[in-house]
Amino acid sequence: MRAAAMGGLCLTMSAGTAFAADGEDEAPAKPAMPNLYLDLRTTYATIPAGTLALGFGNTSLSAALEALAARRGATLPGGLPAAKSIAIDLPLTVDVSERVSLYGGISGSTTDIGSGWSTFDITSWNIGIQADLYQQNGGKIPTITLQSTLTQSVPTEQGMTNAFNNILEFDYALDEDETRGWLAGVQYTYTDIASQFARIKPNTILYAGGYYQWPSNWKFTGRLGVQSFGGAQIAGRTLAESFTQPILRLDLDRMDDNDNRLFGITAQIAWMPKPSYQVTLRTPLYAVRN
């Protein structure tokens, strides 16, 4: 199966196939119910001084830290300090079909800016959709996947953020089973902040990569790209500098025979321009798994 970028996010889809007892082919059997699960993600991130939490598909973490940054930026004349964060994302995910998944949920985080860890609080909610606009199915044109996520920070107050994250990815499989292939894509994140004195400019990532899945159903995916951030300002002064720097993401996933993810770990390094490190554990909790 393919991998998709979100963060900060990849959803898997499956379908069953039935065979006649007498050897004659029948139409594929439809699952009684779509996949239904909590795509539990636990993220630890380090953020250098003078920047925000940016990277692949981490809109929930970004929205929470951007709101925090806007508030503390107004009270810290020395600018944004280095920070560490632990975030938990709990999107309830429904694989409506082989081509479309819907999700929505809440995220919580705790942050350490040098004076100890803050209280763990709910910091954002999100809704989104992932859809295959085109499927390769052994042809020459790659699968085209669009993932769109809206994330709003909480509580609703001055300085809250709405983040719109869109990922368009092209997946060219090199074999019929789609166990190896090439990836290319773009991620664009626009953040609107509820303050006339603050502004967070868009963040864009252009990337390429590839994936390989072993017969044991372990799957490795790598993405290397360039991230360009326009910077952030508050009350006429710079909150976070603009930059254009490399970014690297590596994923290792354990899949089942129907390409449902059972476990995943993601490592990301983003230069801003100093390196920011992020590790995410994905442990889906299935209510229905086909």
PDB file of C-alpha atoms in Angstrom:
ATOM      1  CA  MET A   1       0.000   0.000   0.000  1.00  0.00           C
ATOM      2  CA  ARG A   2       0.907   3.582  -0.434  1.00  0.00           C
ATOM      3  CA  ALA A   3       2.119   5.963   2.204  1.00  0.00           C
ATOM      4  CA  ALA A   4       0.861   9.436   2.548  1.00  0.00           C
ATOM      5  CA  ALA A   5       2.320  12.431   4.217  1.00  0.00           C
ATOM      6  CA  MET A   6       0.638  14.364   7.464  1.00  0.00           C
ATOM      7  CA  GLY A   7       3.111  16.565  11.012  1.00  0.00           C
ATOM      8  CA  GLY A   8       2.668  15.723  11.952  1.00  0.00           C
ATOM      9  CA  LEU A   9      -0.292  11.582   9.638  1.00  0.00           C
ATOM     10  CA  CYS A  10      -0.875   8.117   6.590  1.00  0.00           C
ATOM     11  CA  LEU A  11      -4.146   6.117   6.445  1.00  0.00           C
ATOM     12  CA  THR A  12      -4.477   2.593   4.914  1.00  0.00           C
ATOM     13  CA  MET A  13      -7.412   1.108   3.007  1.00  0.00           C
ATOM     14  CA  SER A  14      -8.307  -2.501   2.201  1.00  0.00           C
ATOM     15  CA  ALA A  15     -10.906  -4.692   0.531  1.00  0.00           C
ATOM     16  CA  GLY A  16     -11.598  -8.430   0.683  1.00  0.00           C
ATOM     17  CA  THR A  17     -11.793 -10.822  -2.255  1.00  0.00           C
ATOM     18  CA  ALA A  18     -13.981 -13.942  -2.368  1.00  0.00           C
ATOM     19  CA  PHE A  19     -13.436 -17.023  -4.531  1.00  0.00           C
ATOM     20  CA  ALA A  20     -16.001 -19.596  -5.587  1.00  0.00           C
ATOM     21  CA  ALA A  21     -15.702 -22.999  -3.978  1.00  0.00           C
ATOM     22  CA  ASP A  22     -15.861 -24.708  -7.362  1.00  0.00           C
ATOM     23  CA  GLY A  23     -12.984 -22.621  -8.738  1.00  0.00           C
ATOM     24  CA  GLU A  24     -15.132 -20.096 -10.677  1.00  0.00           C
ATOM     25  CA  ASP A  25     -14.354 -16.390 -10.082  1.00  0.00           C
ATOM     26  CA  GLU A  26     -16.938 -14.240  -8.357  1.00  0.00           C
ATOM     27  CA  ALA A  27     -17.169 -10.490  -7.826  1.00  0.00           C
ATOM     28  CA  PRO A  28     -15.095  -9.104  -4.923  1.00  0.00           C
ATOM     29  CA  ALA A  29     -16.907  -9.377  -1.608  1.00  0.00           C
ATOM     30  CA  LYS A  30     -17.600  -6.101   0.121  1.00  0.00           C
ATOM     31  CA  PRO A  31     -16.727  -5.800   3.810  1.00  0.00           C
ATOM     32  CA  ALA A  32     -19.789  -5.770   6.054  1.00  0.00           C
ATOM     33  CA  MET A  33     -18.537  -2.561   7.672  1.00  0.00           C
ATOM     34  CA  PRO A  34     -15.764  -0.069   6.830  1.00  0.00           C
ATOM     35  CA  ASN A  35     -12.583   0.062   8.894  1.00  0.00           C
ATOM     36  CA  LEU A  36     -13.203   2.059  12.073  1.00  0.00           C
ATOM     37  CA  TYR A  37     -10.345   2.951  14.427  1.00  0.00           C
ATOM     38  CA  LEU A  38      -8.624   5.534  16.585  1.00  0.00           C
ATOM     39  CA  ASP A  39      -5.373   6.364  14.805  1.00  0.00           C
ATOM     40  CA  LEU A  40      -3.528   7.025  18.068  1.00  0.00           C
ATOM     41  CA  ARG A  41      -0.320   9.022  17.517  1.00  0.00           C
ATOM     42  CA  THR A  42       2.146  10.029  20.247  1.00  0.00           C
ATOM     43  CA  THR A  43       4.760  12.617  19.265  1.00  0.00           C
ATOM     44  CA  TYR A  44       7.867  13.945  20.986  1.00  0.00           C
ATOM     45  CA  ALA A  45       9.424  17.030  19.381  1.00  0.00           C
ATOM     46  CA  THR A  46      12.240  19.469  20.026  1.00  0.00           C
ATOM     47  CA  ILE A  47      11.915  23.002  18.649  1.00  0.00           C
ATOM     48  CA  PRO A  48      14.921  25.347  18.393  1.00  0.00           C
ATOM     49  CA  ALA A  49      14.719  28.885  19.780  1.00  0.00           C
ATOM     50  CA  GLY A  50      13.123  31.466  17.527  1.00  0.00           C
ATOM     51  CA  THR A  51      10.955  29.127  15.449  1.00  0.00           C
ATOM     52  CA  LEU A  52       7.697  27.161  15.456  1.00  0.00           C
ATOM     53  CA  ALA A  53       6.811  23.455  15.211  1.00  0.00           C
ATOM     54  CA  LEU A  54       6.826  22.762  11.470  1.00  0.00           C
ATOM     55  CA  GLY A  55       7.212  19.722   9.250  1.00  0.00           C
ATOM     56  CA  PHE A  56       5.320  16.912   7.557  1.00  0.00           C
ATOM     57  CA  GLY A  57       1.657  16.565   8.427  1.00  0.00           C
ATOM     58  CA  ASN A  58       1.854  17.619  12.090  1.00  0.00           C
ATOM     59  CA  THR A  59      -0.919  20.217  11.961  1.00  0.00           C
ATOM     60  CA  SER A  60      -2.330  19.326  15.386  1.00  0.00           C
ATOM     61  CA  LEU A  61       1.042  19.821  17.071  1.00  0.00           C
ATOM     62  CA  SER A  62       1.752  22.935  15.020  1.00  0.00           C
ATOM     63  CA  ALA A  63      -1.555  24.605  15.803  1.00  0.00           C
ATOM     64  CA  ALA A  64      -1.125  24.090  19.527  1.00  0.00           C
ATOM     65  CA  LEU A  65       2.469  25.383  19.564  1.00  0.00           C
ATOM     66  CA  GLU A  66       1.704  28.311  17.286  1.00  0.00           C
ATOM     67  CA  ALA A  67      -1.079  29.453  19.602  1.00  0.00           C
ATOM     68  CA  LEU A  68       1.260  29.051  22.576  1.00  0.00           C
ATOM     69  CA  ALA A  69       4.006  30.915  20.720  1.00  0.00           C
ATOM     70  CA  ALA A  70       1.724  33.836  19.934  1.00  0.00           C
ATOM     71  CA  ARG A  71       0.757  34.177  23.589  1.00  0.00           C
ATOM     72  CA  ARG A  72       4.230  33.788  25.054  1.00  0.00           C
ATOM     73  CA  GLY A  73       5.768  35.926  22.303  1.00  0.00           C
ATOM     74  CA  ALA A  74       3.884  38.897  23.669  1.00  0.00           C
ATOM     75  CA  THR A  75       5.373  38.386  27.128  1.00  0.00           C
ATOM     76  CA  LEU A  76       8.921  37.281  26.235  1.00  0.00           C
ATOM     77  CA  PRO A  77      10.910  40.270  24.958  1.00  0.00           C
ATOM     78  CA  GLY A  78      13.861  37.979  24.212  1.00  0.00           C
ATOM     79  CA  GLY A  79      11.825  36.039  21.643  1.00  0.00           C
ATOM     80  CA  LEU A  80      10.807  32.404  21.527  1.00  0.00           C
ATOM     81  CA  PRO A  81      12.954  30.072  23.650  1.00  0.00           C
ATOM     82  CA  ALA A  82      13.873  26.520  22.716  1.00  0.00           C
ATOM     83  CA  ALA A  83      11.069  24.098  23.578  1.00  0.00           C
ATOM     84  CA  LYS A  84      10.228  20.415  23.947  1.00  0.00           C
ATOM     85  CA  SER A  85       6.744  19.030  23.439  1.00  0.00           C
ATOM     86  CA  ILE A  86       4.782  15.799  23.815  1.00  0.00           C
ATOM     87  CA  ALA A  87       1.523  15.625  21.871  1.00  0.00           C
ATOM     88  CA  ILE A  88      -1.152  12.930  21.580  1.00  0.00           C
ATOM     89  CA  ASP A  89      -3.484  12.898  18.568  1.00  0.00           C
ATOM     90  CA  LEU A  90      -6.728  10.883  18.678  1.00  0.00           C
ATOM     91  CA  PRO A  91      -8.461  11.105  15.293  1.00  0.00           C
ATOM     92  CA  LEU A  92     -11.410   8.718  14.855  1.00  0.00           C
ATOM     93  CA  THR A  93     -10.928   7.330  11.335  1.00  0.00           C
ATOM     94  CA  VAL A  94     -13.416   5.677   8.962  1.00  0.00           C
ATOM     95  CA  ASP A  95     -12.242   4.091   5.705  1.00  0.00           C
ATOM     96  CA  VAL A  96     -15.413   4.799   3.730  1.00  0.00           C
ATOM     97  CA  SER A  97     -14.109   2.902   0.696  1.00  0.00           C
ATOM     98  CA  GLU A  98     -10.836   1.793  -0.896  1.00  0.00           C
ATOM     99  CA  ARG A  99     -10.404   5.371  -2.106  1.00  0.00           C
ATOM    100  CA  VAL A 100     -11.764   7.611   0.663  1.00  0.00           C
ATOM    101  CA  SER A 101     -11.092   7.971   4.408  1.00  0.00           C
ATOM    102  CA  LEU A 102     -12.654  10.482   6.800  1.00  0.00           C
ATOM    103  CA  TYR A 103     -11.254  11.418  10.210  1.00  0.00           C
ATOM    104  CA  GLY A 104     -11.728  13.826  13.071  1.00  0.00           C
ATOM    105  CA  GLY A 105     -10.698  14.093  16.698  1.00  0.00           C
ATOM    106  CA  ILE A 106      -8.828  15.958  19.393  1.00  0.00           C
ATOM    107  CA  SER A 107      -5.202  16.498  20.346  1.00  0.00           C
ATOM    108  CA  GLY A 108      -3.519  17.286  23.645  1.00  0.00           C
ATOM    109  CA  SER A 109      -0.010  18.412  24.473  1.00  0.00           C
ATOM    110  CA  THR A 110       2.415  19.395  27.180  1.00  0.00           C
ATOM    111  CA  THR A 111       5.362  21.741  26.612  1.00  0.00           C
ATOM    112  CA  ASP A 112       8.630  22.488  28.360  1.00  0.00           C
ATOM    113  CA  ILE A 113      10.228  25.867  27.574  1.00  0.00           C
ATOM    114  CA  GLY A 114      12.950  25.519  30.206  1.00  0.00           C
ATOM    115  CA  SER A 115      10.927  25.870  33.391  1.00  0.00           C
ATOM    116  CA  GLY A 116       9.427  22.384  33.543  1.00  0.00           C
ATOM    117  CA  TRP A 117       6.598  20.592  31.765  1.00  0.00           C
ATOM    118  CA  SER A 118       3.248  22.346  31.586  1.00  0.00           C
ATOM    119  CA  THR A 119      -0.041  20.649  32.474  1.00  0.00           C
ATOM    120  CA  PHE A 120      -1.261  18.269  29.774  1.00  0.00           C
ATOM    121  CA  ASP A 121      -4.272  19.932  28.135  1.00  0.00           C
ATOM    122  CA  ILE A 122      -6.491  19.500  25.092  1.00  0.00           C
ATOM    123  CA  THR A 123      -4.956  21.966  22.655  1.00  0.00           C
ATOM    124  CA  SER A 124      -6.750  21.418  19.309  1.00  0.00           C
ATOM    125  CA  TRP A 125      -9.371  19.538  17.341  1.00  0.00           C
ATOM    126  CA  ASN A 126      -9.224  18.505  13.693  1.00  0.00           C
ATOM    127  CA  ILE A 127     -11.303  17.111  10.833  1.00  0.00           C
ATOM    128  CA  GLY A 128     -10.086  15.878   7.471  1.00  0.00           C
ATOM    129  CA  ILE A 129     -10.400  13.708   4.403  1.00  0.00           C
ATOM    130  CA  GLN A 130      -7.972  11.602   2.370  1.00  0.00           C
ATOM    131  CA  ALA A 131      -9.012  10.550  -1.133  1.00  0.00           C
ATOM    132  CA  ASP A 132      -7.404   8.843  -4.109  1.00  0.00           C
ATOM    133  CA  LEU A 133      -8.227  11.131  -7.025  1.00  0.00           C
ATOM    134  CA  TYR A 134      -6.766   8.539  -9.395  1.00  0.00           C
ATOM    135  CA  GLN A 135      -5.520   4.982  -8.885  1.00  0.00           C
ATOM    136  CA  GLN A 136      -2.646   3.504 -10.901  1.00  0.00           C
ATOM    137  CA  ASN A 137      -3.913  -0.103 -10.876  1.00  0.00           C
ATOM    138  CA  GLY A 138      -0.980  -1.361 -12.940  1.00  0.00           C
ATOM    139  CA  GLY A 139      -1.037   1.502 -15.426  1.00  0.00           C
ATOM    140  CA  LYS A 140       1.543   4.135 -16.280  1.00  0.00           C
ATOM    141  CA  ILE A 141      -0.059   7.095 -14.475  1.00  0.00           C
ATOM    142  CA  PRO A 142       0.741   7.168 -10.709  1.00  0.00           C
ATOM    143  CA  THR A 143      -1.858   7.136  -7.997  1.00  0.00           C
ATOM    144  CA  ILE A 144      -2.791  10.705  -7.036  1.00  0.00           C
ATOM    145  CA  THR A 145      -3.850  11.247  -3.397  1.00  0.00           C
ATOM    146  CA  LEU A 146      -5.179  14.410  -1.780  1.00  0.00           C
ATOM    147  CA  GLN A 147      -5.302  14.834   2.000  1.00  0.00           C
ATOM    148  CA  SER A 148      -6.878  17.950   3.538  1.00  0.00           C
ATOM    149  CA  THR A 149      -7.036  18.716   7.268  1.00  0.00           C
ATOM    150  CA  LEU A 150      -8.537  21.603   9.228  1.00  0.00           C
ATOM    151  CA  THR A 151      -7.120  22.069  12.726  1.00  0.00           C
ATOM    152  CA  GLN A 152      -8.338  24.639  15.264  1.00  0.00           C
ATOM    153  CA  SER A 153      -6.516  25.346  18.498  1.00  0.00           C
ATOM    154  CA  VAL A 154      -8.404  25.531  21.790  1.00  0.00           C
ATOM    155  CA  PRO A 155      -9.495  27.310  23.860  1.00  0.00           C
ATOM    156  CA  THR A 156     -11.286  29.773  21.585  1.00  0.00           C
ATOM    157  CA  GLU A 157      -9.658  33.049  22.596  1.00  0.00           C
ATOM    158  CA  GLN A 158      -7.446  35.851  21.336  1.00  0.00           C
ATOM    159  CA  GLY A 159      -4.490  34.233  19.570  1.00  0.00           C
ATOM    160  CA  MET A 160      -6.275  30.986  18.590  1.00  0.00           C
ATOM    161  CA  THR A 161      -5.261  29.491  15.236  1.00  0.00           C
ATOM    162  CA  ASN A 162      -6.957  27.749  12.328  1.00  0.00           C
ATOM    163  CA  ALA A 163      -4.517  25.669  10.280  1.00  0.00           C
ATOM    164  CA  PHE A 164      -5.404  24.386   6.796  1.00  0.00           C
ATOM    165  CA  ASN A 165      -3.056  21.594   5.706  1.00  0.00           C
ATOM    166  CA  ASN A 166      -3.176  20.113   2.190  1.00  0.00           C
ATOM    167  CA  ILE A 167      -0.983  17.298   0.832  1.00  0.00           C
ATOM    168  CA  LEU A 168      -0.977  16.261  -2.821  1.00  0.00           C
ATOM    169  CA  GLU A 169       1.070  13.097  -3.368  1.00  0.00           C
ATOM    170  CA  PHE A 170       1.970  11.039  -6.463  1.00  0.00           C
ATOM    171  CA  ASP A 171       2.702   7.327  -5.904  1.00  0.00           C
ATOM    172  CA  TYR A 172       4.218   5.347  -8.785  1.00  0.00           C
ATOM    173  CA  ALA A 173       4.200   1.632  -7.929  1.00  0.00           C
ATOM    174  CA  LEU A 174       6.873  -0.545  -9.546  1.00  0.00           C
ATOM    175  CA  ASP A 175       5.017  -3.839  -9.148  1.00  0.00           C
ATOM    176  CA  GLU A 176       1.436  -5.099  -9.290  1.00  0.00           C
ATOM    177  CA  ASP A 177       1.212  -5.652  -5.512  1.00  0.00           C
ATOM    178  CA  GLU A 178       2.377  -2.060  -4.842  1.00  0.00           C
ATOM    179  CA  THR A 179       5.107  -3.235  -2.452  1.00  0.00           C
ATOM    180  CA  ARG A 180       7.746  -0.868  -3.869  1.00  0.00           C
ATOM    181  CA  GLY A 181       7.601   2.428  -5.655  1.00  0.00           C
ATOM    182  CA  TRP A 182       8.460   6.126  -5.871  1.00  0.00           C
ATOM    183  CA  LEU A 183       6.785   9.106  -4.219  1.00  0.00           C
ATOM    184  CA  ALA A 184       6.642  12.828  -4.948  1.00  0.00           C
ATOM    185  CA  GLY A 185       4.442  15.507  -3.483  1.00  0.00           C
ATOM    186  CA  VAL A 186       3.776  18.920  -2.049  1.00  0.00           C
ATOM    187  CA  GLN A 187       2.417  19.993   1.345  1.00  0.00           C
ATOM    188  CA  TYR A 188       0.985  23.479   1.861  1.00  0.00           C
ATOM    189  CA  THR A 189      -0.047  24.784   5.287  1.00  0.00           C
ATOM    190  CA  TYR A 190      -1.860  28.081   5.798  1.00  0.00           C
ATOM    191  CA  THR A 191      -2.441  29.320   9.346  1.00  0.00           C
ATOM    192  CA  ASP A 192      -4.900  32.044  10.286  1.00  0.00           C
ATOM    193  CA  ILE A 193      -4.456  33.559  13.741  1.00  0.00           C
ATOM    194  CA  ALA A 194      -7.253  35.370  15.578  1.00  0.00           C
ATOM    195  CA  SER A 195      -5.327  38.556  16.276  1.00  0.00           C
ATOM    196  CA  GLN A 196      -4.948  41.758  14.281  1.00  0.00           C
ATOM    197  CA  PHE A 197      -1.427  42.142  15.688  1.00  0.00           C
ATOM    198  CA  ALA A 198      -0.044  38.711  14.711  1.00  0.00           C
ATOM    199  CA  ARG A 199       0.536  36.867  11.451  1.00  0.00           C
ATOM    200  CA  ILE A 200       1.905  33.420  10.608  1.00  0.00           C
ATOM    201  CA  LYS A 201       2.884  33.086   6.943  1.00  0.00           C
ATOM    202  CA  PRO A 202       2.393  29.868   4.891  1.00  0.00           C
ATOM    203  CA  ASN A 203       4.666  26.840   5.058  1.00  0.00           C
ATOM    204  CA  THR A 204       5.396  24.745   1.940  1.00  0.00           C
ATOM    205  CA  ILE A 205       7.240  21.418   1.544  1.00  0.00           C
ATOM    206  CA  LEU A 206       8.284  19.914  -1.796  1.00  0.00           C
ATOM    207  CA  TYR A 207       9.538  16.326  -1.501  1.00  0.00           C
ATOM    208  CA  ALA A 208      10.393  13.062  -3.238  1.00  0.00           C
ATOM    209  CA  GLY A 209      10.996   9.565  -1.888  1.00  0.00           C
ATOM    210  CA  GLY A 210      10.175   5.905  -2.128  1.00  0.00           C
ATOM    211  CA  TYR A 211       8.972   2.837  -0.251  1.00  0.00           C
ATOM    212  CA  TYR A 212       9.574  -0.905   0.025  1.00  0.00           C
ATOM    213  CA  GLN A 213       7.433  -3.553   1.736  1.00  0.00           C
ATOM    214  CA  TRP A 214       8.970  -6.912   2.671  1.00  0.00           C
ATOM    215  CA  PRO A 215       7.039 -10.239   2.502  1.00  0.00           C
ATOM    216  CA  SER A 216       6.934 -10.075   6.312  1.00  0.00           C
ATOM    217  CA  ASN A 217       4.690  -6.967   5.928  1.00  0.00           C
ATOM    218  CA  TRP A 218       7.211  -4.516   7.368  1.00  0.00           C
ATOM    219  CA  LYS A 219       7.190  -1.372   5.221  1.00  0.00           C
ATOM    220  CA  PHE A 220       9.861   1.345   4.995  1.00  0.00           C
ATOM    221  CA  THR A 221       9.160   4.780   3.489  1.00  0.00           C
ATOM    222  CA  GLY A 222      11.554   7.691   3.081  1.00  0.00           C
ATOM    223  CA  ARG A 223      10.890  11.288   2.053  1.00  0.00           C
ATOM    224  CA  LEU A 224      13.481  14.008   1.460  1.00  0.00           C
ATOM    225  CA  GLY A 225      12.460  17.537   0.605  1.00  0.00           C
ATOM    226  CA  VAL A 226      12.815  21.270   0.996  1.00  0.00           C
ATOM    227  CA  GLN A 227      10.690  23.247   3.464  1.00  0.00           C
ATOM    228  CA  SER A 228      10.035  26.965   2.979  1.00  0.00           C
ATOM    229  CA  PHE A 229       8.457  29.009   5.783  1.00  0.00           C
ATOM    230  CA  GLY A 230       7.510  32.663   5.427  1.00  0.00           C
ATOM    231  CA  GLY A 231       8.026  33.572   9.084  1.00  0.00           C
ATOM    232  CA  ALA A 232       5.761  34.966  11.804  1.00  0.00           C
ATOM    233  CA  GLN A 233       5.296  38.451  13.235  1.00  0.00           C
ATOM    234  CA  ILE A 234       3.561  39.884  16.284  1.00  0.00           C
ATOM    235  CA  ALA A 235       3.007  43.558  17.117  1.00  0.00           C
ATOM    236  CA  GLY A 236       5.392  44.620  14.361  1.00  0.00           C
ATOM    237  CA  ARG A 237       8.339  42.466  15.444  1.00  0.00           C
ATOM    238  CA  THR A 238       9.590  39.108  14.205  1.00  0.00           C
ATOM    239  CA  LEU A 239       8.355  36.139  16.205  1.00  0.00           C
ATOM    240  CA  ALA A 240       9.919  33.479  13.955  1.00  0.00           C
ATOM    241  CA  GLU A 241      12.359  34.012  11.078  1.00  0.00           C
ATOM    242  CA  SER A 242      11.607  32.859   7.538  1.00  0.00           C
ATOM    243  CA  PHE A 243      13.770  30.041   6.120  1.00  0.00           C
ATOM    244  CA  THR A 244      14.171  27.560   3.257  1.00  0.00           C
ATOM    245  CA  GLN A 245      15.880  24.390   4.482  1.00  0.00           C
ATOM    246  CA  PRO A 246      15.970  20.594   3.953  1.00  0.00           C
ATOM    247  CA  ILE A 247      13.654  18.170   5.719  1.00  0.00           C
ATOM    248  CA  LEU A 248      13.857  14.375   6.084  1.00  0.00           C
ATOM    249  CA  ARG A 249      11.174  11.908   7.192  1.00  0.00           C
ATOM    250  CA  LEU A 250      11.587   8.132   7.670  1.00  0.00           C
ATOM    251  CA  ASP A 251       8.693   5.738   8.396  1.00  0.00           C
ATOM    252  CA  LEU A 252       8.744   2.098   9.478  1.00  0.00           C
ATOM    253  CA  ASP A 253       5.314   0.411   9.596  1.00  0.00           C
ATOM    254  CA  ARG A 254       4.060  -3.057  10.434  1.00  0.00           C
ATOM    255  CA  MET A 255       1.128  -3.957   8.171  1.00  0.00           C
ATOM    256  CA  ASP A 256      -1.258  -6.916   8.110  1.00  0.00           C
ATOM    257  CA  ASP A 257      -2.036  -9.019   5.011  1.00  0.00           C
ATOM    258  CA  ASN A 258      -4.698  -6.503   3.942  1.00  0.00           C
ATOM    259  CA  ASP A 259      -2.335  -3.517   4.352  1.00  0.00           C
ATOM    260  CA  ASN A 260      -3.939  -2.210   7.534  1.00  0.00           C
ATOM    261  CA  ARG A 261      -1.338  -0.542   9.746  1.00  0.00           C
ATOM    262  CA  LEU A 262      -0.751  -2.358  13.039  1.00  0.00           C
ATOM    263  CA  PHE A 263       2.157  -0.246  14.302  1.00  0.00           C
ATOM    264  CA  GLY A 264       4.320   2.567  13.006  1.00  0.00           C
ATOM    265  CA  ILE A 265       7.249   4.753  14.004  1.00  0.00           C
ATOM    266  CA  THR A 266       8.249   7.993  12.267  1.00  0.00           C
ATOM    267  CA  ALA A 267      11.474   9.966  12.648  1.00  0.00           C
ATOM    268  CA  GLN A 268      11.775  13.491  11.250  1.00  0.00           C
ATOM    269  CA  ILE A 269      14.616  16.003  11.079  1.00  0.00           C
ATOM    270  CA  ALA A 270      13.783  19.519   9.900  1.00  0.00           C
ATOM    271  CA  TRP A 271      16.353  22.289   9.680  1.00  0.00           C
ATOM    272  CA  MET A 272      14.898  25.692  10.733  1.00  0.00           C
ATOM    273  CA  PRO A 273      17.838  26.429  10.145  1.00  0.00           C
ATOM    274  CA  LYS A 274      18.923  24.647  13.354  1.00  0.00           C
ATOM    275  CA  PRO A 275      17.723  21.028  13.407  1.00  0.00           C
ATOM    276  CA  SER A 276      14.378  20.138  14.981  1.00  0.00           C
ATOM    277  CA  TYR A 277      13.835  16.478  15.892  1.00  0.00           C
ATOM    278  CA  GLN A 278      10.527  14.646  16.045  1.00  0.00           C
ATOM    279  CA  VAL A 279       9.583  11.027  16.779  1.00  0.00           C
ATOM    280  CA  THR A 280       6.023   9.710  16.405  1.00  0.00           C
ATOM    281  CA  LEU A 281       4.581   6.340  17.469  1.00  0.00           C
ATOM    282  CA  ARG A 282       1.417   5.203  15.700  1.00  0.00           C
ATOM    283  CA  THR A 283      -0.636   2.540  17.478  1.00  0.00           C
ATOM    284  CA  PRO A 284      -4.089   2.290  15.826  1.00  0.00           C
ATOM    285  CA  LEU A 285      -6.909   1.005  18.025  1.00  0.00           C
ATOM    286  CA  TYR A 286      -9.345  -0.877  15.766  1.00  0.00           C
ATOM    287  CA  ALA A 287     -13.052  -1.246  16.433  1.00  0.00           C
ATOM    288  CA  VAL A 288     -13.538  -2.808  12.978  1.00  0.00           C
ATOM    289  CA  ARG A 289     -10.663  -4.137  10.852  1.00  0.00           C
ATOM    290  CA  ASN A 290     -11.288  -5.803   7.486  1.00  0.00           C
TER     291      ASN A 290
END
